[in-house]
Coordinates of C-alpha atoms in Angstrom, one line a residue:
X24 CA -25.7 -8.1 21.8
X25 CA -26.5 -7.8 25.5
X26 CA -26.4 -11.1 26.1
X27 CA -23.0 -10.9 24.7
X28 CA -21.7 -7.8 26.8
X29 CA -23.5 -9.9 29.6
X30 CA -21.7 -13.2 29.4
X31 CA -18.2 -11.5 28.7
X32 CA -18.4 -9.4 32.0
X33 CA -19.0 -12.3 33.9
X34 CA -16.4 -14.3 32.4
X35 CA -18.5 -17.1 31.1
X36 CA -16.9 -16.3 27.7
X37 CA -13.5 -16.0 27.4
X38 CA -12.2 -12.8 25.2
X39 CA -11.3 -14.7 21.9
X40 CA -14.9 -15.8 21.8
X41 CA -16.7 -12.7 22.7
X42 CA -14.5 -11.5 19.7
X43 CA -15.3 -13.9 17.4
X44 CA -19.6 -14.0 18.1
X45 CA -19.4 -10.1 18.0
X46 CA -17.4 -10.0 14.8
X47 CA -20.1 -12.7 13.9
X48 CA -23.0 -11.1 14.5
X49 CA -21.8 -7.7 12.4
X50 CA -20.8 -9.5 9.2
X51 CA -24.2 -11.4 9.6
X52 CA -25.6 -7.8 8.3
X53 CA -23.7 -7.5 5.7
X54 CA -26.1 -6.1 3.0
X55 CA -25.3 -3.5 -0.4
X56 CA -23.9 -0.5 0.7
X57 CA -26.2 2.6 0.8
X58 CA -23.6 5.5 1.2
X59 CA -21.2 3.9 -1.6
X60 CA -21.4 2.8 -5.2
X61 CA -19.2 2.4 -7.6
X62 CA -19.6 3.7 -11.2
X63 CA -20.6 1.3 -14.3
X64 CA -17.3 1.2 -16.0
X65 CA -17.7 -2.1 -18.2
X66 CA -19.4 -3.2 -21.2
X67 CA -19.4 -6.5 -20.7
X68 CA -19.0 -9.7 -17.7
X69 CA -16.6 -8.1 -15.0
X70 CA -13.9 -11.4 -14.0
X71 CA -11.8 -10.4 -11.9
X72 CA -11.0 -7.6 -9.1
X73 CA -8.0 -7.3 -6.9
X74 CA -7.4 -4.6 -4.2
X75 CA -3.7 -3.4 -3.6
X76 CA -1.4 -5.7 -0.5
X77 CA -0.3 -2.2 0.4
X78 CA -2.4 0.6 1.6
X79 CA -5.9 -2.0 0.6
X80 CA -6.9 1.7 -1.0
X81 CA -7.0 0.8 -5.0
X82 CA -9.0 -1.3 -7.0
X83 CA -8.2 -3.2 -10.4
X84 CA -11.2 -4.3 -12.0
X85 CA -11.1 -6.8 -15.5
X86 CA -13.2 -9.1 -18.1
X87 CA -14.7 -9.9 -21.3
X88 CA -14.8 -6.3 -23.1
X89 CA -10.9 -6.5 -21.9
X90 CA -10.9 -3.1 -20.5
X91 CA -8.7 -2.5 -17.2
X92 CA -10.4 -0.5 -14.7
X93 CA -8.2 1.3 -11.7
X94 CA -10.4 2.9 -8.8
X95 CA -8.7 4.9 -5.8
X96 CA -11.5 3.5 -3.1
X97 CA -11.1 6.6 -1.3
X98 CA -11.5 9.2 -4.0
X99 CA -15.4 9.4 -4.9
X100 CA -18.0 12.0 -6.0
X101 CA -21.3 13.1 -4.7
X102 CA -24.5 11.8 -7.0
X103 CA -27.9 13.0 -6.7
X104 CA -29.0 10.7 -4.2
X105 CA -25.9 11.6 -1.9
X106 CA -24.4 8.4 -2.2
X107 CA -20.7 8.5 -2.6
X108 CA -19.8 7.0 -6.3
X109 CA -16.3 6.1 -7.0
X110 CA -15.1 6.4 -11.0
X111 CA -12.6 5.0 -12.8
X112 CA -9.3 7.0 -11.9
X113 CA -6.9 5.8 -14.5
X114 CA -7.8 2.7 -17.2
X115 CA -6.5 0.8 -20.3
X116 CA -9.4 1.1 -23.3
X117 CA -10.3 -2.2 -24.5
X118 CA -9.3 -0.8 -28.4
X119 CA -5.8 0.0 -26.5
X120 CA -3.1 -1.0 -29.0
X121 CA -1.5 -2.8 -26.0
X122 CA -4.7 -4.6 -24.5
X123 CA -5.8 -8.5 -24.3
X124 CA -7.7 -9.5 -27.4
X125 CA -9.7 -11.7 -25.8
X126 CA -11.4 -11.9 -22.2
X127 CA -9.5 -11.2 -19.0
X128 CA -9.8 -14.6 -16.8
X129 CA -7.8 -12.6 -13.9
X130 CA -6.0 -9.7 -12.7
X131 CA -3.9 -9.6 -9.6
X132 CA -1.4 -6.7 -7.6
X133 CA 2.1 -7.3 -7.5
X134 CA 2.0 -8.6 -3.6
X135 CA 4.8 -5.9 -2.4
X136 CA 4.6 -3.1 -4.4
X137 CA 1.4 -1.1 -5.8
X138 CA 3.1 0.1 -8.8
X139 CA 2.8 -3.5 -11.0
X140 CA -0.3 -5.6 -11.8
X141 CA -0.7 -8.4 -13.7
X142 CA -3.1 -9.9 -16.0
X143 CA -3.9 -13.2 -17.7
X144 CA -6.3 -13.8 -20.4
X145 CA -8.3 -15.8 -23.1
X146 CA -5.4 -14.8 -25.8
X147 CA -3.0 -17.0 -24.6
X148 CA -0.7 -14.1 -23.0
X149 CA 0.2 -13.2 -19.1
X150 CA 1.1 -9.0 -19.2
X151 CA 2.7 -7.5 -16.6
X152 CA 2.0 -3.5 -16.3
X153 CA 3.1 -0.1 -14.9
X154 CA 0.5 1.0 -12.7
X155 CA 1.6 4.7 -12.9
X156 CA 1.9 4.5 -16.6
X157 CA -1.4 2.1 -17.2
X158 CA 1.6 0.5 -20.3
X159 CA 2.8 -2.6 -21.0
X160 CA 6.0 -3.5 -18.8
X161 CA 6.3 -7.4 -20.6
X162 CA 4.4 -10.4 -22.1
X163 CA 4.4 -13.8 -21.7
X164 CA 2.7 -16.4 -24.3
X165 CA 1.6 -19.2 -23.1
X166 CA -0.2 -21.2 -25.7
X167 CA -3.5 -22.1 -24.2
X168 CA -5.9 -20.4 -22.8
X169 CA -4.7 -18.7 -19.4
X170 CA -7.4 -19.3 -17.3
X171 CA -5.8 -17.5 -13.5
X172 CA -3.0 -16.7 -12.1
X173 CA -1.4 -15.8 -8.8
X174 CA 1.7 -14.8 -7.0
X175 CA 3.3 -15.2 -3.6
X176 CA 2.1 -12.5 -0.8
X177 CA 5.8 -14.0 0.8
X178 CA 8.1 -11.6 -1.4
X179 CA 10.8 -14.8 -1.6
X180 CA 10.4 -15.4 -5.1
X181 CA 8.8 -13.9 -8.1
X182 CA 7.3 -16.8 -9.7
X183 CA 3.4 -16.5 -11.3
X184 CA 1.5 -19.7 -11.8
X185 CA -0.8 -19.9 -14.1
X186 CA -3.5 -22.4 -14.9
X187 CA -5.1 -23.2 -18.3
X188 CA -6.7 -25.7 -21.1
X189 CA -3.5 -28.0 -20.9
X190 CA -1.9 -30.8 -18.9
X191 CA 0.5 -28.2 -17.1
X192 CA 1.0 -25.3 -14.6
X193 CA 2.9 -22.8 -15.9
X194 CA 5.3 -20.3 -13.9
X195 CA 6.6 -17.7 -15.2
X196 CA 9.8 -15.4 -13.6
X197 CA 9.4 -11.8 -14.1
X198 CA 13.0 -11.7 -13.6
X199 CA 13.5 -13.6 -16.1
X200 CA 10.7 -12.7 -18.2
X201 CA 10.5 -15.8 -19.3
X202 CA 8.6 -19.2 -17.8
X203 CA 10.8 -21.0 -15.4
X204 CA 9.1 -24.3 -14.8
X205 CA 6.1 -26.5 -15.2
X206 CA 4.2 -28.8 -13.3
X207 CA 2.4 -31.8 -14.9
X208 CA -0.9 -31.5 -12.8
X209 CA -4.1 -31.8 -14.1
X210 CA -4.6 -34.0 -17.7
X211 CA -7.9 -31.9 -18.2
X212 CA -6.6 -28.9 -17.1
X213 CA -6.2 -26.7 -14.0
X214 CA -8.5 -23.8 -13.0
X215 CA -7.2 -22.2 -10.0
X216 CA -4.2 -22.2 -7.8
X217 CA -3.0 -20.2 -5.2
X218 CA 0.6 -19.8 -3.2
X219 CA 1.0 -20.4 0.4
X220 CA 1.1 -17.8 2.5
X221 CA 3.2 -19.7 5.2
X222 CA 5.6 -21.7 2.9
X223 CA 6.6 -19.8 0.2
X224 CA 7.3 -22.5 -2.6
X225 CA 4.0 -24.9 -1.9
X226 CA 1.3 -24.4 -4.4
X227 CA -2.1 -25.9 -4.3
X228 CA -4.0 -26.3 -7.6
X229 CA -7.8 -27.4 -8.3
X230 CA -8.5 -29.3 -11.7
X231 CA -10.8 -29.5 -13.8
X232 CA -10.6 -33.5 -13.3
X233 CA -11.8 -32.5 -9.9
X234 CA -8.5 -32.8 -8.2
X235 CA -7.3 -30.7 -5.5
X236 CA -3.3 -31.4 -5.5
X237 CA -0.5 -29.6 -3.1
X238 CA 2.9 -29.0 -4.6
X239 CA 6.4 -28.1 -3.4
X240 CA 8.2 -26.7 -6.4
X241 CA 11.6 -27.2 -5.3
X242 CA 11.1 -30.9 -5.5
X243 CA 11.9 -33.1 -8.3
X244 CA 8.7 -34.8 -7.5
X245 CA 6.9 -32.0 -6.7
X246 CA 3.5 -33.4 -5.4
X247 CA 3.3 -33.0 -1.7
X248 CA -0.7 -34.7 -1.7
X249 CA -3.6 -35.2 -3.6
X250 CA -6.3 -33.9 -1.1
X251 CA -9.1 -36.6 -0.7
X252 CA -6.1 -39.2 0.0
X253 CA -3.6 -40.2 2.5
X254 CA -0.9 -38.3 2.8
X255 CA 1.7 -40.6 1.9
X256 CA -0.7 -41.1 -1.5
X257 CA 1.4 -40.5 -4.8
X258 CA -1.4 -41.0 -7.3
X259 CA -0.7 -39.0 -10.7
X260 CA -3.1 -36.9 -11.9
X261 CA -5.3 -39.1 -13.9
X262 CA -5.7 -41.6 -10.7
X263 CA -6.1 -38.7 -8.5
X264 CA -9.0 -37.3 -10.8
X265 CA -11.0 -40.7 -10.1
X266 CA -12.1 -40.3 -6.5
X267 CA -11.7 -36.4 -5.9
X268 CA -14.2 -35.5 -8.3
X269 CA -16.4 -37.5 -6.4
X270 CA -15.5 -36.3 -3.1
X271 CA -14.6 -32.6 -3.6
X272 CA -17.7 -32.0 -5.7
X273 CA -17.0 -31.7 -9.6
X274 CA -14.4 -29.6 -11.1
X275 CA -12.9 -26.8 -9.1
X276 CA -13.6 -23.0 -10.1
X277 CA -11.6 -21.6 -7.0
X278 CA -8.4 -22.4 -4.3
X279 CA -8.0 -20.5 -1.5
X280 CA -5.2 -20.4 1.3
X281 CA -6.2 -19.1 4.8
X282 CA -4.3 -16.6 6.3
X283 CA -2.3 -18.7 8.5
X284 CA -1.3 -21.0 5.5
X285 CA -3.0 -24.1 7.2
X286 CA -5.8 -24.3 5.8
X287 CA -6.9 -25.0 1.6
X288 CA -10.3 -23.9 1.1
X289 CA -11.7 -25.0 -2.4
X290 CA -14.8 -24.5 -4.3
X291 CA -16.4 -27.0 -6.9
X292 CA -18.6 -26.8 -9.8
X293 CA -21.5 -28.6 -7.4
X294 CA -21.3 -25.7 -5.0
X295 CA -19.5 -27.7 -2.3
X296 CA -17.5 -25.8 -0.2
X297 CA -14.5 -27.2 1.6
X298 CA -11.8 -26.5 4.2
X299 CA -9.0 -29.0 4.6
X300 CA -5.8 -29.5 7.3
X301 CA -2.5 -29.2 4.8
X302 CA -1.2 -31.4 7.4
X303 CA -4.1 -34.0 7.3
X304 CA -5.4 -33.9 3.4
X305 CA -7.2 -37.7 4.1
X306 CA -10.9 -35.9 5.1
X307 CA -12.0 -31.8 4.9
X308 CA -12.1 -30.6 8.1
X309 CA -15.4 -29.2 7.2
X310 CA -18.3 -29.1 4.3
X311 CA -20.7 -26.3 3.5
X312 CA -23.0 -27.1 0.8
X313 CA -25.2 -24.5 -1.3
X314 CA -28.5 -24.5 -1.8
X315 CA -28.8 -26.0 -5.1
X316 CA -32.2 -25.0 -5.7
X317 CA -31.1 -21.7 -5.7
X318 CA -28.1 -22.1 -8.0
X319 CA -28.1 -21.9 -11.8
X320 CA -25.6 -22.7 -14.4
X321 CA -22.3 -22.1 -13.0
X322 CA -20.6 -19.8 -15.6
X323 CA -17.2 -21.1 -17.2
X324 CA -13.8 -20.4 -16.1
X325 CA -12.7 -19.9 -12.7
X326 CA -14.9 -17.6 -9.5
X327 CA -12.8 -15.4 -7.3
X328 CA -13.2 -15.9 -3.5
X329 CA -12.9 -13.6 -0.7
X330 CA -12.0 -14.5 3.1
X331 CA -12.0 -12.1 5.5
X332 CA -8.5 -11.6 7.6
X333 CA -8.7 -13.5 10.8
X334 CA -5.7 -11.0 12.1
X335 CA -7.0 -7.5 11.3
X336 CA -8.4 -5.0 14.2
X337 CA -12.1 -5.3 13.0
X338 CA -12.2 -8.9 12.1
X339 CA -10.4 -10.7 14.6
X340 CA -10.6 -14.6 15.5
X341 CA -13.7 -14.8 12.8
X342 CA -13.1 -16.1 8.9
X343 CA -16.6 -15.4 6.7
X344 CA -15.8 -16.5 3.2
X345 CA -17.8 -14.8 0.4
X346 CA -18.6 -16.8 -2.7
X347 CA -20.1 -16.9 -5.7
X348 CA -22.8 -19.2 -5.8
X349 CA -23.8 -19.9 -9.5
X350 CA -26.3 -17.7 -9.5
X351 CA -26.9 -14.3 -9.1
X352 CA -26.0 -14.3 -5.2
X353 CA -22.9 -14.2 -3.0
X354 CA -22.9 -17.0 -0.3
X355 CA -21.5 -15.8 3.3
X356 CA -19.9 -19.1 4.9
X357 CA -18.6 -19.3 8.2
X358 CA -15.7 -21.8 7.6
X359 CA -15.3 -22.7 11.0
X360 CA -18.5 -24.6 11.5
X361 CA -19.3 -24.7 7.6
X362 CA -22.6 -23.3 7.5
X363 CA -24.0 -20.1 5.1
X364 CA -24.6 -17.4 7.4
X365 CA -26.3 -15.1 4.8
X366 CA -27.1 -15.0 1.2
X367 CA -26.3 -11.4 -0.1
X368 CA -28.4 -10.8 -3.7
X369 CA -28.6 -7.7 -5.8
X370 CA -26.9 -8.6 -9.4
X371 CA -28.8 -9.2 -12.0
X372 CA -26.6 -11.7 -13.5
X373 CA -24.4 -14.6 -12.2
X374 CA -21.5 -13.7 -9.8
X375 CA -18.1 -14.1 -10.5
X376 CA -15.7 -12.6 -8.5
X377 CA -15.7 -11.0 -5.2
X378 CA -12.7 -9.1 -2.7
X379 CA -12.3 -8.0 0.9
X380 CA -11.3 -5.0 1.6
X381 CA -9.2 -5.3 5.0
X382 CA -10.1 -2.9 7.9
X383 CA -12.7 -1.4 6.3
X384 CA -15.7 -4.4 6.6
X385 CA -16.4 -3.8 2.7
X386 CA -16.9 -6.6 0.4
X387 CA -16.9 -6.4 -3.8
X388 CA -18.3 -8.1 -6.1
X389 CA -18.6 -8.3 -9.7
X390 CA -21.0 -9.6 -11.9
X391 CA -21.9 -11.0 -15.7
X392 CA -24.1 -7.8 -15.8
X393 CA -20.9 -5.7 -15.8
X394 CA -22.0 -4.2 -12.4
X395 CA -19.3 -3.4 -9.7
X396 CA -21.0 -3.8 -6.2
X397 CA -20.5 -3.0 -2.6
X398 CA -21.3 -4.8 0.5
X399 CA -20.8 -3.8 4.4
X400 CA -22.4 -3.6 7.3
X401 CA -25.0 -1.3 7.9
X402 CA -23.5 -0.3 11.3
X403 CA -20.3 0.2 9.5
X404 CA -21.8 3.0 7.3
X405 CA -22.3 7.0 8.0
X406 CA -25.2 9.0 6.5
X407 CA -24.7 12.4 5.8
X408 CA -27.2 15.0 6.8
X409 CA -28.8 14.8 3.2
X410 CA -28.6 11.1 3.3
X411 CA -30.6 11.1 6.7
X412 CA -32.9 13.7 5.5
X413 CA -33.5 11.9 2.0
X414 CA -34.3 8.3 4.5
X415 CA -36.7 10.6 6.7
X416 CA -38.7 11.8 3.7
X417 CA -38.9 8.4 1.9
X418 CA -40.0 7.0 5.8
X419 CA -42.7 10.0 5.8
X420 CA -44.2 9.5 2.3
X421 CA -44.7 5.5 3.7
X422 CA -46.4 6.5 6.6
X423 CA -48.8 9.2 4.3
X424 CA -49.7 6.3 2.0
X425 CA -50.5 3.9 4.4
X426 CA -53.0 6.8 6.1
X427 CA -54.5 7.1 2.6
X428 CA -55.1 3.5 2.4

């Protein structure tokens, strides 16, 4: 860090970059959070989490025992240790006559508004719901197994793709309430997708074929790209399938959009990590392999990134994505130079979804142990007088036992 104060006052570093190492080297300590916790409010695998577009203050929380969690991230309670544990503030029972019937692939905010969420699930059905209410607002059926879904941070349009078992994307208008359109994408099936932050009606989709394909629904031939080929490249999805498994790694579990809209980041079943240019799909930009000897059976369905927001106060100029890595680990990659920066472990089951928490350096993940957990920087933390007290005893008794001995 002196070096860094050092070569900033002297100029040998311009601003942006002093930014960038110092955000850098403070996500680089990114470990589980000692003053926070949050309460064990599943029975089963947790999914899916989503924090709120809004105020980035509440928390939805989904999976297999189909319970809905909501958490107000600010509101917590003291527990024995002193650490700050934050419960459940409103939820819908998984024996809820209005709940899924089968497990909750994903559950997502309404981008604008705090008051709506949506969910998709195992039973075939997308449900939209009140957020004050914790009810039912409307249902889509689907016929397959809905295996994500996702909406526009834009606000132009109120389209929700989904992915699932079949040949198609789905999207369904909730002003309509009914589905809209469909994309013929992904003859095995499509896992993730995710809207473009930049260009409201472009889509990107990852298969379970192993394609990663970028769409413009407006279009009557709605493919912009295949990723993997030259742009000009038409190849249906079949002939797309061929090569991109190869390349991109396997079927893909997760599809991300930067923040500036430029950038795809996807995530196969190998554990290969990559970032492409939406302008330049022929190559990734970058590649960031994990450790395989430290990966286990990937779990079915598709894992929830997180990216940190390149524009925010405390983050600026730096992108970290968090990942699950197979295992029971999260896998902190610098997407710039596409290398893991840290490995954070502490579930005792495979990872399967994780969420940033803008402006306040805090990470969560979720787990097949049904655990909720939370990451941030040490330096980012604040002990309480008890809390201090509790580390200087526990520091103490160490130092007594080692005498002994």
């Amino acid at each position: 860090m002196n070096q860094l104060v050092r070569n900033r006052a002297t100029g040998a570093t311009t601003p942006s970059a002093s930014r960038r190492a110092a955000t850098e080297m403070v996500l680089s300590t990114m470990a589980l959070a000692e003053t926070k916790r949050m309460a064990r409010a599943h029975s089963a695998a947790v999914h899916s989490l989503a924090i709120d577009n809004v105020e980035h203050r509440y928390m939805l929380s989904a999976g297999a025992d189909t319970s809905i969690q909501l958490y107000d991230l600010n509101s917590f309670e003291q527990t024995p240790t002193c650490a700050r544990q934050v419960a459940p503030t409103s939820q819908i029972a998984a024996n809820a006559a209005s709940t899924h019937t089968s497990l909750i692939s994903s559950i997502a905010w309404y981008p604008l508004d705090k008051g709506m969420f949506t969910t998709s699930s195992f039973d075939h059905t997308l449900r939209v719901w009140d957020a004050q209410s914790m009810a039912e607002a409307c249902q889509f059926d689907l016929d397959s197994r809905v295996l994500s879904h996702c909406m526009s941070v834009t606000g132009e349009h109120a389209l929700i793709a989904t992915t699932n078992e079949s040949a198609y994307i789905r999207l369904c208008d909730l002003r309509s309430g009914s589905s809209a359109q469909t994309l013929l994408a992904h003859h095995s099936g499509s896992m993730a997708a995710a809207w473009s932050p930049k260009q409201p009606f472009v889509l990107a989709s990852g298969g379970i074929d192993g394609a990663l394909c970028m769409w413009d629904i407006r279009r009557a031939d709605s493919q912009l790209c295949s990723f993997g080929h030259s742009a000009d490249s038409k190849a249906g999805p079949s002939e797309s399938s061929n090569n991109s498994s190869s390349a991109i790694g396997g079927s893909i579990g997760s599809v991300l959009f930067t923040g500036d809209g430029d950038r795809v980041i996807s995530m196969a079943s190998s554990g290969k990590v990559s970032v492409w240019n939406t302008a330049s799909p022929e190559n990734p930009l970058v590649e960031c392999q994990l450790d395989a000897s430290k990966r286990g059976k990937v779990p079915s369905g598709a894992r929830q990134m997180a990216l940190t927001t390149a524009t925010t106060r405390r983050t600026a100029d730096y992108e970290m994505l968090f990942c699950p890595s197979g295992d029971n680990s999260i896998a902190a990659i610098d997407i710039a130079k596409g290398k893991q920066v840290i490995s954070l472990d502490s579930h005792f089951a495979p990872v399967l979804c994780t969420t940033w928490r803008p402006e306040h350096l805090e990470l969560y993940s979720g787990g097949a142990d049904g655990n909720v957990l939370v990451w941030c920087p040490p330096a980012a933390e604040e002990l309480s007088e008890d809390q201090k007290k509790i580390r200087q005893d526990t520091w103490s008794d160490s130092d007594n036992a080692e005498e002994h001995t």
